[in-house]
């Protein structure tokens, strides 16, 4: 009986763990009542918000991150593709707005106009970066970047929680064996004294319920390191692994969520991108005015002042379409400079015990009673089977 009880404890834990993460989509005939969807996937909307808020309010300061980027180094990294982009934009705008004038110009004159505009590229990049850094909150919604990254890949949240909690899941499964065996000894003694078949399903359900409940609690509690009987040191497994979890979580977020492409996409196409567009239009138009000073009087007379203003607007709009691809040329430098993984790890180690617990606890809190109930049902069924075998 103790060995069967240990098996019940282990099996109910493994089932509970799998039910945490699988299936990704609801399987059944009457959602959400007749069927099942993994606890984490079903609660993904709430958990994504919790994770995103933790990342953006406690772990990442947009201004601190943005200040790590050196404008000169960014300009140097993207200089080649930037100059080619500027040339393409200049030729496209001139050919579109005044093809006859552009074709009449000698090649040398065309190149001179383009090179004049290109000359202002490094200064333009620095101005744009200065504007973004000085008012990063107005052009980048970091929480939205995190939310969209987690929503885009439904398996990402599951992978994020499962990877950082793997040792905790193994601990829960092992607890089922130990607690089940101990309770099985008690069950054996009660059965020997009473010979009552009903004892077996009752104990089976109790083992499934109690071992599930106790194993989940021991993942998080006690929060502070304490001693059992004043001798044996003990602390919740998740709390004890804080340094390891912080490093692992930081690496996962930096690699999967707060990546340079995701941040750039959040700046260019996020809810605050219209402010960035206005800012870039202003800077690009000013740069065109400053650097095209040689040809400006000639062009303004030839095409008209209003037409010239439209050309500058078109150049700014087109610059926005190229900005993402051009900026990504600095991705290796930006990834290293931002150092998001180590930043998150360092700040996680400074969280309070309760705040740190909030990283994983939401995955259990709302639906842990269902996991415990399933453990009780499985334990009861195994106990009933055990009783039938003994009776026959």
mmCIF file of C-alpha atoms in Angstrom:
data_model
loop_
_atom_site.group_PDB
_atom_site.id
_atom_site.type_symbol
_atom_site.label_atom_id
_atom_site.label_comp_id
_atom_site.label_asym_id
_atom_site.label_seq_id
_atom_site.Cartn_x
_atom_site.Cartn_y
_atom_site.Cartn_z
ATOM 1 C CA UNK A 1 0.000 0.000 0.000
ATOM 2 C CA UNK A 2 2.765 2.559 0.742
ATOM 3 C CA UNK A 3 4.249 1.949 -2.703
ATOM 4 C CA UNK A 4 0.875 2.297 -4.399
ATOM 5 C CA UNK A 5 0.281 5.488 -2.386
ATOM 6 C CA UNK A 6 3.684 6.813 -3.528
ATOM 7 C CA UNK A 7 2.705 6.012 -7.119
ATOM 8 C CA UNK A 8 -0.616 7.850 -6.620
ATOM 9 C CA UNK A 9 1.271 10.853 -5.244
ATOM 10 C CA UNK A 10 3.664 10.912 -8.197
ATOM 11 C CA UNK A 11 1.052 10.338 -10.914
ATOM 12 C CA UNK A 12 -1.283 13.014 -9.563
ATOM 13 C CA UNK A 13 1.609 15.492 -9.528
ATOM 14 C CA UNK A 14 2.635 14.689 -13.094
ATOM 15 C CA UNK A 15 -0.968 15.058 -14.245
ATOM 16 C CA UNK A 16 -1.274 18.379 -12.391
ATOM 17 C CA UNK A 17 1.948 19.647 -13.977
ATOM 18 C CA UNK A 18 0.849 18.687 -17.486
ATOM 19 C CA UNK A 19 -2.557 20.265 -16.899
ATOM 20 C CA UNK A 20 -0.768 23.498 -16.058
ATOM 21 C CA UNK A 21 0.555 23.834 -19.599
ATOM 22 C CA UNK A 22 -1.458 21.513 -21.870
ATOM 23 C CA UNK A 23 -3.355 21.604 -24.082
ATOM 24 C CA UNK A 24 -2.649 25.020 -25.551
ATOM 25 C CA UNK A 25 -6.194 25.248 -26.917
ATOM 26 C CA UNK A 26 -9.474 24.128 -25.353
ATOM 27 C CA UNK A 27 -10.386 20.497 -25.954
ATOM 28 C CA UNK A 28 -13.954 19.501 -25.144
ATOM 29 C CA UNK A 29 -17.557 19.928 -26.186
ATOM 30 C CA UNK A 30 -18.790 22.859 -24.079
ATOM 31 C CA UNK A 31 -16.173 25.506 -23.302
ATOM 32 C CA UNK A 32 -15.158 26.238 -20.674
ATOM 33 C CA UNK A 33 -17.133 23.647 -18.667
ATOM 34 C CA UNK A 34 -16.957 20.282 -20.444
ATOM 35 C CA UNK A 35 -13.335 20.018 -21.471
ATOM 36 C CA UNK A 36 -9.960 21.388 -20.530
ATOM 37 C CA UNK A 37 -7.345 23.906 -21.540
ATOM 38 C CA UNK A 38 -4.012 24.285 -19.789
ATOM 39 C CA UNK A 39 -4.167 26.680 -16.830
ATOM 40 C CA UNK A 40 -1.428 28.913 -18.236
ATOM 41 C CA UNK A 41 -2.800 29.134 -21.826
ATOM 42 C CA UNK A 42 -6.361 29.736 -20.538
ATOM 43 C CA UNK A 43 -5.197 32.499 -18.226
ATOM 44 C CA UNK A 44 -2.758 33.895 -20.791
ATOM 45 C CA UNK A 45 -4.425 37.316 -21.126
ATOM 46 C CA UNK A 46 -4.283 37.952 -17.369
ATOM 47 C CA UNK A 47 -0.806 36.475 -16.990
ATOM 48 C CA UNK A 48 0.556 38.444 -19.946
ATOM 49 C CA UNK A 49 -0.628 41.652 -18.280
ATOM 50 C CA UNK A 50 0.908 40.608 -14.959
ATOM 51 C CA UNK A 51 4.219 39.687 -16.611
ATOM 52 C CA UNK A 52 4.276 42.845 -18.741
ATOM 53 C CA UNK A 53 3.558 45.077 -15.747
ATOM 54 C CA UNK A 54 6.298 43.408 -13.732
ATOM 55 C CA UNK A 55 8.770 43.876 -16.585
ATOM 56 C CA UNK A 56 7.898 47.505 -17.214
ATOM 57 C CA UNK A 57 7.293 48.775 -13.671
ATOM 58 C CA UNK A 58 9.962 46.913 -11.740
ATOM 59 C CA UNK A 59 12.565 45.523 -14.123
ATOM 60 C CA UNK A 60 13.059 47.897 -17.068
ATOM 61 C CA UNK A 61 13.371 51.672 -17.001
ATOM 62 C CA UNK A 62 13.032 52.894 -20.616
ATOM 63 C CA UNK A 63 15.068 56.056 -19.979
ATOM 64 C CA UNK A 64 17.863 54.123 -18.286
ATOM 65 C CA UNK A 65 17.998 51.668 -21.205
ATOM 66 C CA UNK A 66 17.879 54.366 -23.900
ATOM 67 C CA UNK A 67 20.717 56.335 -22.273
ATOM 68 C CA UNK A 68 23.052 53.398 -22.849
ATOM 69 C CA UNK A 69 23.000 53.897 -26.605
ATOM 70 C CA UNK A 70 25.796 56.087 -27.960
ATOM 71 C CA UNK A 71 24.471 58.197 -30.834
ATOM 72 C CA UNK A 72 27.891 58.393 -32.542
ATOM 73 C CA UNK A 73 28.282 54.619 -32.470
ATOM 74 C CA UNK A 74 24.757 54.055 -33.799
ATOM 75 C CA UNK A 75 25.405 56.526 -36.631
ATOM 76 C CA UNK A 76 28.663 54.739 -37.452
ATOM 77 C CA UNK A 77 27.009 51.315 -37.481
ATOM 78 C CA UNK A 78 24.211 52.331 -39.860
ATOM 79 C CA UNK A 79 26.195 54.799 -41.966
ATOM 80 C CA UNK A 80 26.536 52.583 -45.047
ATOM 81 C CA UNK A 81 22.887 51.552 -45.439
ATOM 82 C CA UNK A 82 21.761 55.017 -44.301
ATOM 83 C CA UNK A 83 23.626 56.793 -47.113
ATOM 84 C CA UNK A 84 22.205 54.358 -49.667
ATOM 85 C CA UNK A 85 18.710 54.896 -48.255
ATOM 86 C CA UNK A 86 19.082 58.682 -48.441
ATOM 87 C CA UNK A 87 20.221 58.453 -52.057
ATOM 88 C CA UNK A 88 17.256 56.261 -52.966
ATOM 89 C CA UNK A 89 14.817 58.588 -51.179
ATOM 90 C CA UNK A 90 16.293 61.699 -52.824
ATOM 91 C CA UNK A 91 16.170 60.227 -56.324
ATOM 92 C CA UNK A 92 12.673 58.827 -55.820
ATOM 93 C CA UNK A 93 11.262 62.125 -54.517
ATOM 94 C CA UNK A 94 12.892 64.243 -57.234
ATOM 95 C CA UNK A 95 11.819 61.878 -60.000
ATOM 96 C CA UNK A 96 8.265 61.754 -58.661
ATOM 97 C CA UNK A 97 7.728 65.471 -58.070
ATOM 98 C CA UNK A 98 9.686 66.976 -60.946
ATOM 99 C CA UNK A 99 10.995 64.279 -63.324
ATOM 100 C CA UNK A 100 11.754 66.761 -66.137
ATOM 101 C CA UNK A 101 13.853 68.984 -63.891
ATOM 102 C CA UNK A 102 15.762 66.027 -62.467
ATOM 103 C CA UNK A 103 16.463 64.562 -65.912
ATOM 104 C CA UNK A 104 17.703 67.916 -67.178
ATOM 105 C CA UNK A 105 20.340 68.121 -64.440
ATOM 106 C CA UNK A 106 23.750 66.710 -65.318
ATOM 107 C CA UNK A 107 24.749 63.565 -63.418
ATOM 108 C CA UNK A 108 27.374 65.602 -61.559
ATOM 109 C CA UNK A 109 24.700 68.040 -60.369
ATOM 110 C CA UNK A 110 22.433 65.189 -59.288
ATOM 111 C CA UNK A 111 25.256 63.618 -57.304
ATOM 112 C CA UNK A 112 26.073 66.985 -55.747
ATOM 113 C CA UNK A 113 22.506 67.421 -54.481
ATOM 114 C CA UNK A 114 22.444 63.877 -53.093
ATOM 115 C CA UNK A 115 25.824 64.225 -51.399
ATOM 116 C CA UNK A 116 24.782 67.501 -49.835
ATOM 117 C CA UNK A 117 21.738 65.811 -48.304
ATOM 118 C CA UNK A 118 23.822 62.787 -47.282
ATOM 119 C CA UNK A 119 26.276 65.056 -45.499
ATOM 120 C CA UNK A 120 23.666 65.799 -42.871
ATOM 121 C CA UNK A 121 22.917 62.105 -42.179
ATOM 122 C CA UNK A 122 25.107 61.656 -39.060
ATOM 123 C CA UNK A 123 23.805 64.867 -37.497
ATOM 124 C CA UNK A 124 20.237 63.829 -38.340
ATOM 125 C CA UNK A 125 20.698 60.438 -36.633
ATOM 126 C CA UNK A 126 22.063 62.126 -33.505
ATOM 127 C CA UNK A 127 19.158 64.565 -33.421
ATOM 128 C CA UNK A 128 16.611 61.784 -33.755
ATOM 129 C CA UNK A 129 18.283 59.749 -31.014
ATOM 130 C CA UNK A 130 18.536 62.799 -28.754
ATOM 131 C CA UNK A 131 14.822 63.483 -29.208
ATOM 132 C CA UNK A 132 13.911 59.854 -28.517
ATOM 133 C CA UNK A 133 16.119 59.603 -25.428
ATOM 134 C CA UNK A 134 14.957 62.897 -23.958
ATOM 135 C CA UNK A 135 11.301 61.882 -24.239
ATOM 136 C CA UNK A 136 11.361 58.085 -24.517
ATOM 137 C CA UNK A 137 8.040 57.705 -22.706
ATOM 138 C CA UNK A 138 6.309 59.708 -25.439
ATOM 139 C CA UNK A 139 7.455 57.484 -28.312
ATOM 140 C CA UNK A 140 7.766 54.020 -26.757
ATOM 141 C CA UNK A 141 5.166 52.076 -24.758
ATOM 142 C CA UNK A 142 7.354 49.363 -23.214
ATOM 143 C CA UNK A 143 4.413 47.501 -21.688
ATOM 144 C CA UNK A 144 2.761 47.297 -25.094
ATOM 145 C CA UNK A 145 5.974 45.891 -26.602
ATOM 146 C CA UNK A 146 5.996 43.137 -23.957
ATOM 147 C CA UNK A 147 2.265 42.409 -24.335
ATOM 148 C CA UNK A 148 2.427 42.169 -28.136
ATOM 149 C CA UNK A 149 5.490 39.908 -28.034
ATOM 150 C CA UNK A 150 3.751 37.513 -25.632
ATOM 151 C CA UNK A 151 0.445 37.632 -27.524
ATOM 152 C CA UNK A 152 2.087 37.113 -30.901
ATOM 153 C CA UNK A 153 3.384 33.688 -29.894
ATOM 154 C CA UNK A 154 0.901 31.859 -27.669
ATOM 155 C CA UNK A 155 3.515 29.245 -26.795
ATOM 156 C CA UNK A 156 5.995 31.885 -25.629
ATOM 157 C CA UNK A 157 4.293 32.519 -22.285
ATOM 158 C CA UNK A 158 3.984 28.779 -21.648
ATOM 159 C CA UNK A 159 7.644 28.298 -22.523
ATOM 160 C CA UNK A 160 8.659 31.262 -20.386
ATOM 161 C CA UNK A 161 6.914 29.940 -17.266
ATOM 162 C CA UNK A 162 7.746 26.290 -17.895
ATOM 163 C CA UNK A 163 11.454 26.934 -18.432
ATOM 164 C CA UNK A 164 11.969 29.025 -15.309
ATOM 165 C CA UNK A 165 9.849 26.668 -13.171
ATOM 166 C CA UNK A 166 11.293 23.335 -14.362
ATOM 167 C CA UNK A 167 13.093 22.567 -11.045
ATOM 168 C CA UNK A 168 9.927 23.520 -9.128
ATOM 169 C CA UNK A 169 7.876 21.122 -11.246
ATOM 170 C CA UNK A 170 10.389 18.329 -10.601
ATOM 171 C CA UNK A 171 10.212 19.134 -6.872
ATOM 172 C CA UNK A 172 6.412 18.881 -6.920
ATOM 173 C CA UNK A 173 6.616 15.454 -8.595
ATOM 174 C CA UNK A 174 9.191 14.188 -6.073
ATOM 175 C CA UNK A 175 7.061 15.462 -3.190
ATOM 176 C CA UNK A 176 4.236 13.264 -4.445
ATOM 177 C CA UNK A 177 6.412 10.182 -3.964
ATOM 178 C CA UNK A 178 7.641 11.096 -0.467
ATOM 179 C CA UNK A 179 4.344 12.338 0.928
ATOM 180 C CA UNK A 180 2.431 9.526 -0.740
ATOM 181 C CA UNK A 181 4.683 6.874 0.787
ATOM 182 C CA UNK A 182 4.327 8.325 4.287
ATOM 183 C CA UNK A 183 0.553 8.551 3.976
ATOM 184 C CA UNK A 184 0.540 5.032 2.543
ATOM 185 C CA UNK A 185 2.069 3.730 5.753
ATOM 186 C CA UNK A 186 -0.750 5.374 7.680
ATOM 187 C CA UNK A 187 -3.249 3.888 5.214
ATOM 188 C CA UNK A 188 -1.762 0.419 5.717
ATOM 189 C CA UNK A 189 -2.103 0.678 9.486
ATOM 190 C CA UNK A 190 -5.730 1.845 9.250
ATOM 191 C CA UNK A 191 -6.577 -0.921 6.771
ATOM 192 C CA UNK A 192 -4.960 -3.558 8.992
ATOM 193 C CA UNK A 193 -7.060 -2.423 11.935
ATOM 194 C CA UNK A 194 -10.406 -1.994 10.160
ATOM 195 C CA UNK A 195 -10.365 -4.112 6.976
ATOM 196 C CA UNK A 196 -12.823 -1.516 5.680
ATOM 197 C CA UNK A 197 -12.747 -1.282 1.821
ATOM 198 C CA UNK A 198 -13.991 2.309 1.948
ATOM 199 C CA UNK A 199 -10.688 3.268 3.587
ATOM 200 C CA UNK A 200 -8.797 2.789 0.309
ATOM 201 C CA UNK A 201 -10.638 5.290 -1.947
ATOM 202 C CA UNK A 202 -10.841 7.785 0.942
ATOM 203 C CA UNK A 203 -7.123 7.585 1.553
ATOM 204 C CA UNK A 204 -6.422 7.614 -2.191
ATOM 205 C CA UNK A 205 -8.383 10.850 -2.612
ATOM 206 C CA UNK A 206 -6.784 12.299 0.518
ATOM 207 C CA UNK A 207 -3.293 11.450 -0.720
ATOM 208 C CA UNK A 208 -3.988 13.023 -4.119
ATOM 209 C CA UNK A 209 -5.464 16.163 -2.551
ATOM 210 C CA UNK A 210 -3.029 16.655 0.324
ATOM 211 C CA UNK A 211 0.153 15.937 -1.612
ATOM 212 C CA UNK A 212 -0.876 18.297 -4.436
ATOM 213 C CA UNK A 213 -1.742 21.081 -1.988
ATOM 214 C CA UNK A 214 1.374 20.627 0.115
ATOM 215 C CA UNK A 215 3.743 20.371 -2.853
ATOM 216 C CA UNK A 216 2.439 23.612 -4.413
ATOM 217 C CA UNK A 217 2.696 25.435 -1.077
ATOM 218 C CA UNK A 218 6.263 24.266 -0.512
ATOM 219 C CA UNK A 219 7.305 25.736 -3.857
ATOM 220 C CA UNK A 220 6.736 29.235 -2.456
ATOM 221 C CA UNK A 221 6.736 28.885 1.337
ATOM 222 C CA UNK A 222 8.380 29.618 3.609
ATOM 223 C CA UNK A 223 9.553 32.791 1.908
ATOM 224 C CA UNK A 224 12.437 33.289 4.318
ATOM 225 C CA UNK A 225 15.013 30.644 5.111
ATOM 226 C CA UNK A 226 13.958 28.840 8.287
ATOM 227 C CA UNK A 227 14.823 25.681 10.214
ATOM 228 C CA UNK A 228 12.558 22.688 10.717
ATOM 229 C CA UNK A 229 12.691 21.564 14.352
ATOM 230 C CA UNK A 230 15.433 24.151 14.734
ATOM 231 C CA UNK A 231 17.836 21.840 12.880
ATOM 232 C CA UNK A 232 17.099 21.344 9.191
ATOM 233 C CA UNK A 233 17.298 24.483 7.015
ATOM 234 C CA UNK A 234 14.422 24.932 4.581
ATOM 235 C CA UNK A 235 13.007 27.557 2.244
ATOM 236 C CA UNK A 236 10.478 27.539 -0.603
ATOM 237 C CA UNK A 237 12.181 26.103 -3.679
ATOM 238 C CA UNK A 238 11.339 29.086 -5.866
ATOM 239 C CA UNK A 239 12.554 31.545 -3.252
ATOM 240 C CA UNK A 240 15.768 29.600 -2.764
ATOM 241 C CA UNK A 241 16.577 29.729 -6.474
ATOM 242 C CA UNK A 242 16.188 33.509 -6.839
ATOM 243 C CA UNK A 243 19.652 34.196 -8.340
ATOM 244 C CA UNK A 244 19.324 31.363 -10.850
ATOM 245 C CA UNK A 245 15.746 32.286 -11.788
ATOM 246 C CA UNK A 246 16.704 35.964 -12.182
ATOM 247 C CA UNK A 247 19.503 35.112 -14.597
ATOM 248 C CA UNK A 248 17.357 32.648 -16.558
ATOM 249 C CA UNK A 249 14.338 34.958 -16.702
ATOM 250 C CA UNK A 250 16.497 37.894 -17.804
ATOM 251 C CA UNK A 251 17.992 35.839 -20.624
ATOM 252 C CA UNK A 252 14.558 34.634 -21.789
ATOM 253 C CA UNK A 253 13.012 38.103 -21.766
ATOM 254 C CA UNK A 254 16.018 39.612 -23.551
ATOM 255 C CA UNK A 255 16.001 36.851 -26.168
ATOM 256 C CA UNK A 256 12.256 36.466 -26.710
ATOM 257 C CA UNK A 257 10.393 39.581 -25.520
ATOM 258 C CA UNK A 258 12.375 42.819 -25.183
ATOM 259 C CA UNK A 259 14.479 42.281 -28.300
ATOM 260 C CA UNK A 260 15.906 45.125 -30.375
ATOM 261 C CA UNK A 261 13.570 44.316 -33.349
ATOM 262 C CA UNK A 262 10.553 44.303 -30.993
ATOM 263 C CA UNK A 263 11.596 47.614 -29.431
ATOM 264 C CA UNK A 264 12.152 49.219 -32.853
ATOM 265 C CA UNK A 265 8.789 47.894 -34.035
ATOM 266 C CA UNK A 266 7.179 49.298 -30.869
ATOM 267 C CA UNK A 267 8.688 52.711 -31.586
ATOM 268 C CA UNK A 268 7.762 52.788 -35.274
ATOM 269 C CA UNK A 269 4.364 51.072 -35.194
ATOM 270 C CA UNK A 270 3.259 51.240 -31.586
ATOM 271 C CA UNK A 271 0.407 53.320 -30.140
ATOM 272 C CA UNK A 272 2.713 56.344 -29.791
ATOM 273 C CA UNK A 273 4.319 56.133 -33.241
ATOM 274 C CA UNK A 274 2.416 59.187 -34.533
ATOM 275 C CA UNK A 275 4.490 61.379 -32.205
ATOM 276 C CA UNK A 276 7.682 59.848 -33.551
ATOM 277 C CA UNK A 277 6.514 60.443 -37.128
ATOM 278 C CA UNK A 278 5.893 64.121 -36.369
ATOM 279 C CA UNK A 279 9.307 64.439 -34.744
ATOM 280 C CA UNK A 280 11.148 62.726 -37.627
ATOM 281 C CA UNK A 281 9.280 64.786 -40.221
ATOM 282 C CA UNK A 282 10.451 67.934 -38.494
ATOM 283 C CA UNK A 283 14.075 66.777 -38.255
ATOM 284 C CA UNK A 284 14.248 65.421 -41.821
ATOM 285 C CA UNK A 285 12.727 68.572 -43.287
ATOM 286 C CA UNK A 286 15.119 70.757 -41.339
ATOM 287 C CA UNK A 287 18.056 68.603 -42.470
ATOM 288 C CA UNK A 288 16.949 68.894 -46.107
ATOM 289 C CA UNK A 289 16.745 72.683 -45.736
ATOM 290 C CA UNK A 290 20.203 72.869 -44.169
ATOM 291 C CA UNK A 291 22.040 70.485 -46.461
ATOM 292 C CA UNK A 292 20.341 71.281 -49.774
ATOM 293 C CA UNK A 293 21.159 74.983 -49.420
ATOM 294 C CA UNK A 294 23.076 75.043 -52.726
ATOM 295 C CA UNK A 295 20.223 73.695 -54.795
ATOM 296 C CA UNK A 296 17.339 74.976 -52.696
ATOM 297 C CA UNK A 297 16.870 78.380 -54.397
ATOM 298 C CA UNK A 298 17.034 76.765 -57.819
ATOM 299 C CA UNK A 299 14.651 73.944 -56.895
ATOM 300 C CA UNK A 300 12.231 76.291 -55.104
ATOM 301 C CA UNK A 301 12.031 78.549 -58.152
ATOM 302 C CA UNK A 302 11.710 75.643 -60.572
ATOM 303 C CA UNK A 303 9.041 73.671 -58.702
ATOM 304 C CA UNK A 304 7.496 76.358 -56.497
ATOM 305 C CA UNK A 305 7.635 76.817 -52.744
ATOM 306 C CA UNK A 306 4.489 74.767 -52.082
ATOM 307 C CA UNK A 307 5.750 71.921 -54.226
ATOM 308 C CA UNK A 308 9.093 72.041 -52.460
ATOM 309 C CA UNK A 309 7.333 71.699 -49.091
ATOM 310 C CA UNK A 310 5.454 68.665 -50.408
ATOM 311 C CA UNK A 311 8.758 67.150 -51.513
ATOM 312 C CA UNK A 312 10.162 67.536 -48.007
ATOM 313 C CA UNK A 313 7.053 65.923 -46.504
ATOM 314 C CA UNK A 314 7.356 63.032 -48.954
ATOM 315 C CA UNK A 315 11.034 62.584 -48.075
ATOM 316 C CA UNK A 316 10.157 62.432 -44.362
ATOM 317 C CA UNK A 317 7.340 59.923 -44.938
ATOM 318 C CA UNK A 318 9.568 57.721 -47.049
ATOM 319 C CA UNK A 319 12.324 57.920 -44.440
ATOM 320 C CA UNK A 320 9.909 56.364 -41.928
ATOM 321 C CA UNK A 321 9.348 53.340 -44.186
ATOM 322 C CA UNK A 322 13.094 52.711 -44.383
ATOM 323 C CA UNK A 323 13.872 53.545 -40.764
ATOM 324 C CA UNK A 324 13.156 50.100 -39.300
ATOM 325 C CA UNK A 325 15.386 48.139 -41.685
ATOM 326 C CA UNK A 326 18.143 50.740 -41.443
ATOM 327 C CA UNK A 327 18.055 50.817 -37.639
ATOM 328 C CA UNK A 328 18.299 47.017 -37.469
ATOM 329 C CA UNK A 329 21.825 47.250 -38.904
ATOM 330 C CA UNK A 330 22.857 48.398 -35.430
ATOM 331 C CA UNK A 331 21.124 45.438 -33.732
ATOM 332 C CA UNK A 332 24.306 43.626 -32.539
ATOM 333 C CA UNK A 333 25.653 46.824 -30.959
ATOM 334 C CA UNK A 334 22.267 47.802 -29.483
ATOM 335 C CA UNK A 335 21.695 44.332 -27.991
ATOM 336 C CA UNK A 336 25.073 44.451 -26.266
ATOM 337 C CA UNK A 337 24.725 48.071 -25.134
ATOM 338 C CA UNK A 338 21.173 47.725 -23.785
ATOM 339 C CA UNK A 339 22.184 44.600 -21.809
ATOM 340 C CA UNK A 340 18.552 43.880 -20.971
ATOM 341 C CA UNK A 341 19.164 40.367 -19.643
ATOM 342 C CA UNK A 342 21.651 41.409 -16.961
ATOM 343 C CA UNK A 343 19.592 44.492 -16.124
ATOM 344 C CA UNK A 344 16.503 42.364 -15.431
ATOM 345 C CA UNK A 345 18.518 39.829 -13.413
ATOM 346 C CA UNK A 346 20.057 42.546 -11.225
ATOM 347 C CA UNK A 347 16.707 44.209 -10.544
ATOM 348 C CA UNK A 348 14.957 40.901 -9.852
ATOM 349 C CA UNK A 349 17.471 40.208 -7.106
ATOM 350 C CA UNK A 350 16.415 43.490 -5.493
ATOM 351 C CA UNK A 351 12.691 42.689 -5.483
ATOM 352 C CA UNK A 352 10.952 41.907 -2.212
ATOM 353 C CA UNK A 353 10.087 38.261 -1.544
ATOM 354 C CA UNK A 354 6.413 38.883 -2.345
ATOM 355 C CA UNK A 355 7.175 40.790 -5.562
ATOM 356 C CA UNK A 356 9.555 38.072 -6.705
ATOM 357 C CA UNK A 357 6.971 35.392 -5.908
ATOM 358 C CA UNK A 358 4.572 37.241 -8.240
ATOM 359 C CA UNK A 359 6.725 36.132 -11.167
ATOM 360 C CA UNK A 360 5.435 32.547 -10.945
ATOM 361 C CA UNK A 361 2.634 32.553 -8.370
ATOM 362 C CA UNK A 362 -0.085 33.857 -10.783
ATOM 363 C CA UNK A 363 0.400 30.659 -12.788
ATOM 364 C CA UNK A 364 -0.947 28.694 -9.824
ATOM 365 C CA UNK A 365 -3.081 30.966 -7.654
ATOM 366 C CA UNK A 366 -6.369 31.244 -9.554
ATOM 367 C CA UNK A 367 -6.765 27.624 -10.672
ATOM 368 C CA UNK A 368 -4.644 25.639 -8.248
ATOM 369 C CA UNK A 369 -7.816 24.288 -6.581
ATOM 370 C CA UNK A 370 -8.705 22.576 -9.863
ATOM 371 C CA UNK A 371 -5.311 20.882 -10.020
ATOM 372 C CA UNK A 372 -5.698 19.735 -6.411
ATOM 373 C CA UNK A 373 -9.234 18.478 -7.115
ATOM 374 C CA UNK A 374 -8.024 16.467 -10.110
ATOM 375 C CA UNK A 375 -5.357 14.921 -7.900
ATOM 376 C CA UNK A 376 -8.040 13.948 -5.368
ATOM 377 C CA UNK A 377 -10.245 12.392 -8.078
ATOM 378 C CA UNK A 378 -7.377 10.367 -9.553
ATOM 379 C CA UNK A 379 -6.287 9.236 -6.102
ATOM 380 C CA UNK A 380 -9.848 8.218 -5.216
ATOM 381 C CA UNK A 381 -10.250 6.201 -8.426
ATOM 382 C CA UNK A 382 -6.959 4.379 -7.873
ATOM 383 C CA UNK A 383 -7.995 3.668 -4.271
ATOM 384 C CA UNK A 384 -11.345 2.289 -5.463
ATOM 385 C CA UNK A 385 -9.555 0.005 -7.954
ATOM 386 C CA UNK A 386 -7.238 -1.089 -5.159
ATOM 387 C CA UNK A 387 -10.245 -1.972 -2.968
ATOM 388 C CA UNK A 388 -11.891 -4.002 -5.761
ATOM 389 C CA UNK A 389 -8.687 -5.974 -6.300
ATOM 390 C CA UNK A 390 -8.404 -6.762 -2.577
ATOM 391 C CA UNK A 391 -12.048 -7.846 -2.338
ATOM 392 C CA UNK A 392 -11.708 -10.221 -5.275
#
